[in-house]
Amino acid sequence: MKRSILSICILLASVSLVFANIYKKYDVRSGLSGNCVRSILQDSIGYMWFATQDGLNRFNGIKFTNYGHSSENGGNSYMNIVTICRHQDNNQIWVASTEKLYLFDSREEKFSVFDTQTEDGVTVNSVFGMAYDNDRQLWIGTTNGLFVYNEKKGTLKQYLHSLSDPHSLPDNHVWVIYNDSFGTIWIGTRNGLAKYNQRTDNFTGYISEDTSFGRPACNEIISLMESSQGVLWAGTWYGGLARFNKETGQFRYYFGEGDTLTIPRIRTLFQRTANSFYLGSDDGLYTFNTTTGECLPTDDEQNKESIYACYQDREGGIWIGTYFSGVSYLSPKHKDIEWYYPNGTENSLSGNVISQFCEDPDGNIWIATEDGGLNLFDPRTKKFKNHLLKSSNPNIGYHNIHALLYNEGKLWIGSFSRGLYILDTQTGKMKNYRHNRANPHSIPNDHIYSIYQTKDGSIYLGTLSGFCRYDPESDSFRTLEPLSHIFIYDMVEDQHGDMWLASPSKNLYAYKLDGIHKEWIYTDKHNVSFLSLPPGEYTFRVKTRKMKEMEQIKNQELFQSKITFFTQVAHEIKTPVSLIKAPLEAILETHEWNSEVESNLSVIQKNTNRLIEDIID
């Protein structure tokens, strides 16, 4: 298969009911310990880390591991984490909760309380911001001033606001710390911006006395970012976005209260392109163009959220942390994909659940769906033709298609519960093969899940209860008796001509990567992936064992085939139920009658009819 076709398969399987959702979302249902994600980072191995109000989370690309329960931090609940920062050794992580500052050892998976004190006996708590300077000192912003920790010397120094000292901090409540491209440390406080002067060991404060949009300017700075042009931008509590001129010390405000567009509480700033960056706010995610001054909501999906964090990983993927809905992932390849989804028009895709596809010699793509039948996509015109719309040939009057194979002008189509169809793509004639108990040369079951052609031209079918080969001379099928009651889900031929068959298993796997994992990691998944491992040689170990020994009594085979059948039926029912639930929730949230409600009701009706058909079948 061509690589481009694989991309189409992935994108078709990822569409939503109403519009193409370019984000992959992770929340508590995915294994995240809490839906409030305030801070994000990636470690040296490639793991993603998320700070939530319910603990620290590590994501390996497949599953989340949660840290920070009472057994680890000495409390009686999960840590309420405000921000995290990579330690300079790249192995540990600074974890700031609402109560204490911790150092988390990612290898030992243990927390240790940061209990270093200043010369006056002051300890660090209520941390909101952290950053390293160019001398590898950690700067810590709290509600009780600013701290600088020199790990090499083991010293901790505190800076406080003083009414009698104009070169002290502007305010003791420090929201954010930023180290710019020149190594200058900038501090955003509740009452202004401060620059640290290393030579004199004091601060220069910047407070705007001007008005902004007819109101007093907001000096409470909660986020900072230096653009690729070297401009320092500040997100404020209620004054919108501020551009700071390092030469004059003046602020220019955008999107504050009283402006045409008001963006409250800009909590994160993130450079997106050379001339644009994200504004993450309590009113959603915006894209600001620094050349034109235009600021627009990024998309419908993120415009509904309260955005707390944006982070770009090594591959260029964007992670967006929200207050209520977990974290969203935007692939760096999302703009390289053309999105197709059902929109109700004649030439659109007819189904949401894509099961398989194949390409014919003319470059057309045949697409099997579980809820919309068979589709033919013309990549030249970008149009779809649906073969479910009519009852006459060459249309298939059934929506649930699981397998496809193109061979010498004929398309082999495996359906759920209605056997095998063979479509002559030149003449449009269709032939249907069904299971017949009285005919040993019929297909072994009407539920077909895989169709495969071997190198010698033989065609095999994998069904819910049996595996057979097509005999073109007699136009019949030969069931292979040793597998007559086995559910064959997929198959492939190796380089030696041996056939490998996939059947649902009950195996438990354990794996570990030497140098990364100390203990075996157990899973029932059939694959594992690692994010951005450093170059080098690794030994990957895997082992498997039976989760439950199968009974060796012959009558048990019949029982197992029944269980398999009902499991598959349950799967087929679950899909339309899921597609009914989503638009129903959207209708309940709308509270008014409009075209979107009508569209969602149409989806509900369609999948209700599908559910009835599946139950009858």
Coordinates of N, CA and C in Angstrom, one line a residue, residues 152-335:
K152 N 24.8 24.4 43.9 CA 26.2 24.0 44.0 C 26.7 24.5 45.4
K153 N 26.3 25.7 45.9 CA 26.7 26.1 47.2 C 25.8 25.7 48.3
G154 N 24.6 25.3 47.9 CA 23.6 24.9 48.9 C 23.0 26.1 49.6
T155 N 23.0 27.3 48.9 CA 22.4 28.5 49.6 C 21.1 28.9 49.0
L156 N 20.3 29.6 49.8 CA 19.0 30.1 49.4 C 18.9 31.5 49.8
K157 N 18.6 32.4 48.8 CA 18.5 33.8 49.1 C 17.1 34.3 48.8
Q158 N 16.6 35.3 49.6 CA 15.2 35.8 49.5 C 15.3 37.3 49.1
Y159 N 14.4 37.7 48.2 CA 14.2 39.1 47.8 C 12.8 39.5 48.1
L160 N 12.6 40.7 48.8 CA 11.3 41.1 49.2 C 11.1 42.6 48.7
H161 N 9.8 42.9 48.6 CA 9.4 44.3 48.4 C 9.7 45.2 49.6
S162 N 10.2 46.4 49.4 CA 10.4 47.3 50.5 C 9.9 48.7 50.0
L163 N 9.1 49.3 50.8 CA 8.6 50.6 50.5 C 9.7 51.7 50.5
S164 N 10.7 51.4 51.2 CA 11.8 52.4 51.3 C 12.9 52.2 50.3
D165 N 12.8 51.1 49.5 CA 13.9 50.8 48.5 C 13.2 50.7 47.1
P166 N 13.5 51.8 46.3 CA 12.9 51.8 44.9 C 13.5 50.7 44.0
H167 N 14.6 50.1 44.5 CA 15.2 49.0 43.6 C 14.9 47.6 44.2
S168 N 13.9 47.5 45.0 CA 13.4 46.2 45.5 C 12.3 45.7 44.6
L169 N 11.8 44.5 44.9 CA 10.8 43.9 44.0 C 9.5 44.9 44.1
P170 N 8.8 45.0 43.0 CA 7.6 45.8 43.0 C 6.5 45.2 43.9
D171 N 6.5 43.9 44.1 CA 5.5 43.3 44.9 C 6.0 41.9 45.4
N172 N 5.5 41.5 46.5 CA 6.0 40.2 47.0 C 5.3 39.0 46.4
H173 N 4.2 39.2 45.7 CA 3.5 38.1 45.0 C 4.0 38.0 43.6
V174 N 4.9 37.0 43.4 CA 5.5 36.8 42.1 C 4.7 35.7 41.3
W175 N 4.3 36.1 40.1 CA 3.5 35.1 39.3 C 4.4 34.3 38.4
V176 N 5.4 35.0 37.7 CA 6.1 34.4 36.6 C 7.5 34.9 36.6
I177 N 8.5 34.0 36.2 CA 9.9 34.3 36.0 C 10.3 33.9 34.6
Y178 N 11.1 34.8 33.9 CA 11.4 34.5 32.6 C 12.9 34.9 32.3
N179 N 13.7 34.0 31.7 CA 15.1 34.2 31.4 C 15.1 34.4 29.8
D180 N 15.4 35.7 29.4 CA 15.4 36.0 28.0 C 16.6 35.6 27.3
S181 N 16.7 35.9 26.0 CA 17.8 35.4 25.1 C 19.2 36.1 25.5
F182 N 19.1 37.2 26.3 CA 20.4 37.8 26.7 C 20.8 37.4 28.1
G183 N 20.0 36.5 28.7 CA 20.3 36.0 30.1 C 19.7 36.9 31.1
T184 N 18.9 37.8 30.8 CA 18.3 38.7 31.8 C 17.1 38.1 32.4
I185 N 17.0 38.2 33.7 CA 15.8 37.6 34.4 C 14.8 38.7 34.6
W186 N 13.5 38.3 34.1 CA 12.4 39.2 34.2 C 11.4 38.6 35.2
I187 N 10.8 39.4 36.0 CA 9.8 38.9 37.0 C 8.5 39.6 36.9
G188 N 7.4 38.8 36.7 CA 6.1 39.4 36.7 C 5.4 39.2 38.0
T189 N 5.0 40.4 38.6 CA 4.4 40.4 39.9 C 3.0 40.9 39.9
R190 N 2.3 40.9 41.1 CA 1.0 41.4 41.2 C 0.9 42.9 40.9
N191 N 2.1 43.6 41.0 CA 2.1 45.0 40.8 C 3.3 45.5 40.0
G192 N 3.4 44.9 38.8 CA 4.4 45.4 37.9 C 5.4 44.4 37.5
L193 N 6.3 44.8 36.5 CA 7.3 44.0 36.0 C 8.7 44.4 36.6
A194 N 9.5 43.5 36.8 CA 10.9 43.8 37.3 C 12.0 43.1 36.5
K195 N 13.1 43.8 36.4 CA 14.3 43.3 35.7 C 15.4 43.2 36.8
Y196 N 16.0 42.0 36.8 CA 17.1 41.8 37.8 C 18.4 42.4 37.2
N197 N 19.1 43.2 38.1 CA 20.4 43.7 37.7 C 21.5 43.0 38.4
Q198 N 22.1 42.1 37.6 CA 23.1 41.2 38.2 C 24.3 42.0 38.9
R199 N 24.7 43.0 38.2 CA 25.9 43.8 38.7 C 25.6 44.4 40.1
T200 N 24.5 44.9 40.3 CA 24.1 45.6 41.5 C 23.3 44.8 42.5
D201 N 22.9 43.6 42.0 CA 22.1 42.7 42.8 C 20.8 43.4 43.3
N202 N 20.1 44.1 42.4 CA 18.8 44.7 42.7 C 17.9 44.7 41.5
F203 N 16.8 45.4 41.6 CA 15.8 45.3 40.5 C 15.4 46.7 40.0
T204 N 15.1 46.7 38.8 CA 14.5 47.9 38.2 C 13.0 47.5 37.9
G205 N 12.1 48.3 38.5 CA 10.7 48.0 38.4 C 10.1 48.9 37.3
Y206 N 9.0 48.3 36.7 CA 8.3 49.0 35.6 C 6.8 48.9 35.9
I207 N 6.2 50.0 36.2 CA 4.8 50.1 36.5 C 4.2 51.1 35.6
S208 N 3.1 50.8 34.9 CA 2.5 51.7 34.0 C 1.5 52.6 34.7
E209 N 1.7 53.9 34.6 CA 0.9 54.9 35.2 C -0.2 55.4 34.2
D210 N -0.1 55.0 33.0 CA -1.0 55.4 31.9 C -2.4 54.8 32.0
T211 N -3.3 55.2 31.2 CA -4.6 54.5 31.1 C -4.5 53.6 29.8
S212 N -5.4 52.6 29.9 CA -5.5 51.7 28.7 C -7.0 51.6 28.4
F213 N -7.3 52.0 27.2 CA -8.7 52.0 26.7 C -9.7 52.7 27.7
G214 N -9.2 53.9 28.2 CA -10.0 54.7 29.1 C -10.0 54.2 30.5
R215 N -9.2 53.2 30.9 CA -9.2 52.7 32.2 C -7.7 52.7 32.7
P216 N -7.5 52.6 34.0 CA -6.1 52.5 34.5 C -5.5 51.2 34.0
A217 N -4.3 51.3 33.6 CA -3.5 50.2 33.0 C -3.4 49.1 34.1
C218 N -3.4 47.8 33.6 CA -3.3 46.7 34.5 C -1.8 46.4 34.7
N219 N -1.3 46.3 35.9 CA 0.1 46.0 36.1 C 0.3 44.6 36.7
E220 N -0.7 43.8 36.8 CA -0.6 42.5 37.3 C -0.2 41.5 36.2
I221 N 1.0 41.1 36.2 CA 1.6 40.3 35.0 C 1.6 38.8 35.4
I222 N 0.9 38.0 34.7 CA 0.9 36.6 35.0 C 1.6 35.7 34.0
S223 N 2.0 36.2 32.9 CA 2.8 35.4 31.9 C 3.7 36.3 31.1
L224 N 4.9 35.7 30.7 CA 5.9 36.4 29.9 C 6.4 35.6 28.8
M225 N 6.8 36.3 27.7 CA 7.4 35.5 26.6 C 8.2 36.5 25.7
E226 N 9.4 36.1 25.3 CA 10.2 36.9 24.4 C 9.9 36.3 23.0
S227 N 9.5 37.2 22.0 CA 9.3 36.7 20.7 C 10.6 36.5 19.9
S228 N 10.5 35.9 18.7 CA 11.6 35.6 17.9 C 12.3 36.9 17.5
Q229 N 11.6 38.0 17.6 CA 12.2 39.3 17.2 C 12.9 40.0 18.4
G230 N 12.8 39.3 19.6 CA 13.4 39.9 20.8 C 12.5 40.8 21.6
V231 N 11.2 40.9 21.2 CA 10.3 41.7 22.0 C 9.7 40.9 23.2
L232 N 9.6 41.6 24.3 CA 9.1 41.0 25.5 C 7.6 41.3 25.6
W233 N 6.8 40.3 25.7 CA 5.3 40.4 25.7 C 4.9 39.9 27.1
A234 N 3.8 40.5 27.6 CA 3.3 40.1 29.0 C 1.8 39.9 28.9
G235 N 1.4 38.8 29.5 CA -0.1 38.6 29.7 C -0.5 39.1 31.1
T236 N -1.6 39.8 31.1 CA -2.0 40.4 32.4 C -3.3 39.8 32.9
W237 N -3.6 40.2 34.1 CA -4.8 39.7 34.8 C -6.1 40.1 34.1
Y238 N -6.3 41.4 33.9 CA -7.5 41.9 33.3 C -7.2 43.0 32.2
G239 N -5.9 43.3 31.9 CA -5.6 44.3 30.9 C -5.2 43.8 29.6
G240 N -5.4 42.5 29.3 CA -5.1 41.9 28.0 C -3.6 41.6 27.9
L241 N -3.1 41.9 26.7 CA -1.7 41.7 26.3 C -1.0 43.0 26.3
A242 N 0.3 42.9 26.8 CA 1.1 44.1 26.9 C 2.4 43.9 26.1
R243 N 2.8 44.9 25.3 CA 4.1 44.8 24.6 C 5.0 45.8 25.4
F244 N 6.1 45.2 25.9 CA 7.1 46.0 26.7 C 8.3 46.4 25.8
N245 N 8.5 47.7 25.9 CA 9.7 48.3 25.2 C 10.9 48.3 26.1
K246 N 11.9 47.5 25.9 CA 13.0 47.4 26.8 C 13.8 48.7 26.8
E247 N 13.8 49.5 25.8 CA 14.6 50.7 25.7 C 13.9 51.8 26.5
T248 N 12.6 52.0 26.3 CA 11.9 53.1 27.0 C 11.2 52.7 28.3
G249 N 11.0 51.4 28.5 CA 10.3 51.0 29.7 C 8.9 51.2 29.7
Q250 N 8.3 51.4 28.4 CA 6.9 51.7 28.3 C 6.1 50.4 27.8
F251 N 4.8 50.4 28.2 CA 3.9 49.3 27.8 C 2.9 49.8 26.7
R252 N 2.6 48.9 25.8 CA 1.5 49.1 24.9 C 0.5 48.0 25.1
Y253 N -0.7 48.3 25.3 CA -1.7 47.3 25.7 C -2.6 47.0 24.5
Y254 N -3.0 45.7 24.5 CA -4.0 45.2 23.5 C -5.0 44.3 24.2
F255 N -6.2 44.4 23.8 CA -7.3 43.4 24.2 C -7.7 43.5 25.7
G256 N -7.5 44.7 26.3 CA -7.9 44.9 27.6 C -9.4 45.3 27.8
E257 N -9.8 45.5 29.0 CA -11.2 45.9 29.2 C -11.4 47.2 28.6
G258 N -12.5 47.3 27.7 CA -12.8 48.5 27.0 C -12.3 48.5 25.5
D259 N -11.5 47.5 25.2 CA -11.1 47.3 23.8 C -12.2 46.6 23.0
T260 N -12.1 46.7 21.7 CA -13.1 46.0 20.9 C -13.1 44.5 21.2
L261 N -12.0 43.9 21.3 CA -11.8 42.5 21.7 C -11.2 42.5 23.1
T262 N -11.9 41.8 24.1 CA -11.3 41.8 25.4 C -11.0 40.3 25.7
I263 N -9.7 40.1 26.1 CA -9.2 38.8 26.5 C -8.8 38.8 27.9
P264 N -9.6 38.2 28.8 CA -9.2 38.2 30.3 C -8.2 37.1 30.7
R265 N -7.4 37.5 31.6 CA -6.4 36.6 32.2 C -5.6 35.7 31.2
I266 N -4.7 36.4 30.6 CA -3.8 35.7 29.6 C -2.7 34.9 30.4
R267 N -3.0 33.6 30.6 CA -2.1 32.8 31.5 C -0.9 32.2 30.8
T268 N -0.9 32.1 29.5 CA 0.3 31.6 28.8 C 0.5 32.2 27.5
L269 N 1.7 32.4 27.1 CA 2.1 32.9 25.8 C 3.0 31.9 25.1
F270 N 2.8 31.7 23.8 CA 3.6 30.6 23.2 C 3.8 31.0 21.7
Q271 N 5.1 31.1 21.3 CA 5.5 31.4 19.9 C 5.1 30.3 19.0
R272 N 4.2 30.6 18.0 CA 3.7 29.6 17.1 C 4.5 29.7 15.8
T273 N 4.6 30.9 15.2 CA 5.4 31.1 14.0 C 6.3 32.3 14.2
A274 N 7.0 32.7 13.2 CA 7.9 33.9 13.3 C 7.1 35.1 13.6
N275 N 5.9 35.2 13.1 CA 5.1 36.4 13.2 C 3.8 36.2 14.0
S276 N 3.6 35.1 14.7 CA 2.4 34.9 15.4 C 2.7 34.1 16.7
F277 N 1.8 34.3 17.7 CA 1.9 33.4 18.8 C 0.6 33.2 19.5
Y278 N 0.5 32.2 20.3 CA -0.8 31.8 21.0 C -0.9 32.7 22.2
L279 N -2.2 33.1 22.5 CA -2.5 33.6 23.8 C -3.5 32.7 24.4
G280 N -3.1 32.0 25.5 CA -3.9 31.1 26.3 C -4.6 31.9 27.4
S281 N -5.9 31.9 27.4 CA -6.6 32.8 28.4 C -7.8 32.0 29.0
D282 N -8.5 32.7 29.9 CA -9.7 32.1 30.5 C -10.8 32.1 29.5
D283 N -10.6 32.8 28.4 CA -11.6 32.9 27.3 C -11.3 32.1 26.1
G284 N -10.3 31.2 26.2 CA -9.9 30.3 25.1 C -8.5 30.6 24.6
L285 N -8.3 30.0 23.5 CA -6.9 30.1 22.8 C -7.1 31.0 21.6
Y286 N -6.2 32.0 21.5 CA -6.2 32.9 20.4 C -4.8 32.9 19.7
T287 N -4.9 33.3 18.4 CA -3.6 33.4 17.6 C -3.5 34.9 17.3
F288 N -2.4 35.5 17.8 CA -2.1 36.9 17.6 C -1.0 37.1 16.5
N289 N -1.3 37.9 15.5 CA -0.4 38.2 14.4 C 0.3 39.5 14.7
T290 N 1.6 39.4 15.0 CA 2.4 40.6 15.4 C 2.6 41.6 14.2
T291 N 2.4 41.1 13.0 CA 2.6 42.0 11.8 C 1.3 42.8 11.5
T292 N 0.2 42.1 11.5 CA -1.1 42.8 11.2 C -1.8 43.3 12.5
G293 N -1.4 42.8 13.6 CA -2.2 43.1 14.9 C -3.5 42.4 15.0
E294 N -3.8 41.5 14.1 CA -5.0 40.7 14.1 C -5.0 39.6 15.2
C295 N -6.0 39.4 15.9 CA -6.1 38.4 16.9 C -7.4 37.6 16.8
L296 N -7.3 36.3 16.5 CA -8.5 35.5 16.2 C -8.6 34.3 17.1
P297 N -9.8 33.8 17.4 CA -9.8 32.5 18.1 C -9.2 31.4 17.3
T298 N -8.4 30.6 17.9 CA -7.7 29.5 17.2 C -8.6 28.6 16.5
D299 N -9.6 28.1 17.1 CA -10.6 27.2 16.6 C -11.8 27.0 17.5
D300 N -12.8 26.4 17.1 CA -14.0 26.2 17.9 C -13.7 25.3 19.1
E301 N -12.8 24.3 18.9 CA -12.5 23.4 20.0 C -11.9 24.0 21.2
Q302 N -10.8 24.8 21.0 CA -10.1 25.4 22.1 C -10.7 26.7 22.6
N303 N -11.6 27.3 21.8 CA -12.2 28.6 22.2 C -13.2 28.4 23.3
K304 N -13.5 27.2 23.6 CA -14.5 26.9 24.7 C -13.7 26.7 26.1
E305 N -12.4 26.6 26.0 CA -11.7 26.2 27.2 C -11.0 27.4 27.9
S306 N -10.6 27.1 29.2 CA -9.7 28.0 29.9 C -8.3 27.4 29.8
I307 N -7.4 28.2 29.1 CA -6.1 27.6 28.7 C -5.1 28.1 29.8
Y308 N -4.4 27.1 30.3 CA -3.4 27.4 31.3 C -1.9 27.2 30.9
A309 N -1.7 26.3 29.9 CA -0.3 26.0 29.5 C -0.3 25.6 28.0
C310 N 0.8 25.9 27.3 CA 1.1 25.5 26.0 C 2.6 25.0 25.9
Y311 N 2.8 23.9 25.3 CA 4.2 23.4 25.3 C 4.4 22.7 23.9
Q312 N 5.6 22.9 23.4 CA 6.0 22.2 22.1 C 7.0 21.1 22.4
D313 N 6.7 19.9 22.0 CA 7.7 18.8 22.2 C 8.7 18.7 21.1
R314 N 9.6 17.7 21.2 CA 10.7 17.7 20.3 C 10.3 17.5 18.8
E315 N 9.2 16.8 18.6 CA 8.7 16.5 17.3 C 8.0 17.6 16.7
G316 N 7.7 18.7 17.5 CA 7.0 19.8 17.0 C 5.5 19.8 17.3
G317 N 5.1 18.7 18.1 CA 3.7 18.6 18.5 C 3.4 19.7 19.6
I318 N 2.2 20.2 19.6 CA 1.8 21.2 20.6 C 0.8 20.5 21.6
W319 N 1.1 20.7 22.9 CA 0.3 20.3 24.0 C -0.3 21.5 24.7
I320 N -1.6 21.4 24.9 CA -2.4 22.5 25.4 C -3.1 22.1 26.7
G321 N -2.7 22.6 27.8 CA -3.3 22.3 29.1 C -4.5 23.2 29.4
T322 N -5.6 22.6 29.8 CA -6.8 23.4 30.1 C -7.2 23.2 31.6
Y323 N -8.1 24.1 32.1 CA -8.5 24.0 33.5 C -9.5 22.9 33.7
F324 N -10.4 22.7 32.7 CA -11.5 21.8 32.9 C -11.5 20.5 32.1
S325 N -10.7 20.5 31.0 CA -10.8 19.4 30.0 C -9.6 18.6 29.7
G326 N -8.6 18.6 30.7 CA -7.4 17.9 30.4 C -6.4 18.5 29.5
V327 N -5.8 17.7 28.7 CA -4.8 18.3 27.8 C -5.1 17.8 26.3
S328 N -4.9 18.7 25.4 CA -5.1 18.4 24.0 C -3.7 18.4 23.2
Y329 N -3.6 17.5 22.3 CA -2.4 17.4 21.5 C -2.7 17.7 20.0
L330 N -1.8 18.6 19.5 CA -1.9 18.9 18.1 C -0.7 18.4 17.4
S331 N -0.9 17.5 16.4 CA 0.3 16.9 15.7 C 0.9 17.9 14.8
P332 N 2.3 17.8 14.7 CA 3.0 18.7 13.8 C 2.6 18.5 12.3
K333 N 2.0 17.3 12.0 CA 1.6 17.0 10.7 C 0.2 17.3 10.3
H334 N -0.5 18.0 11.3 CA -2.0 18.2 11.0 C -2.3 19.0 9.8
K335 N -1.4 19.9 9.4 CA -1.6 20.7 8.2 C -1.3 20.0 7.0

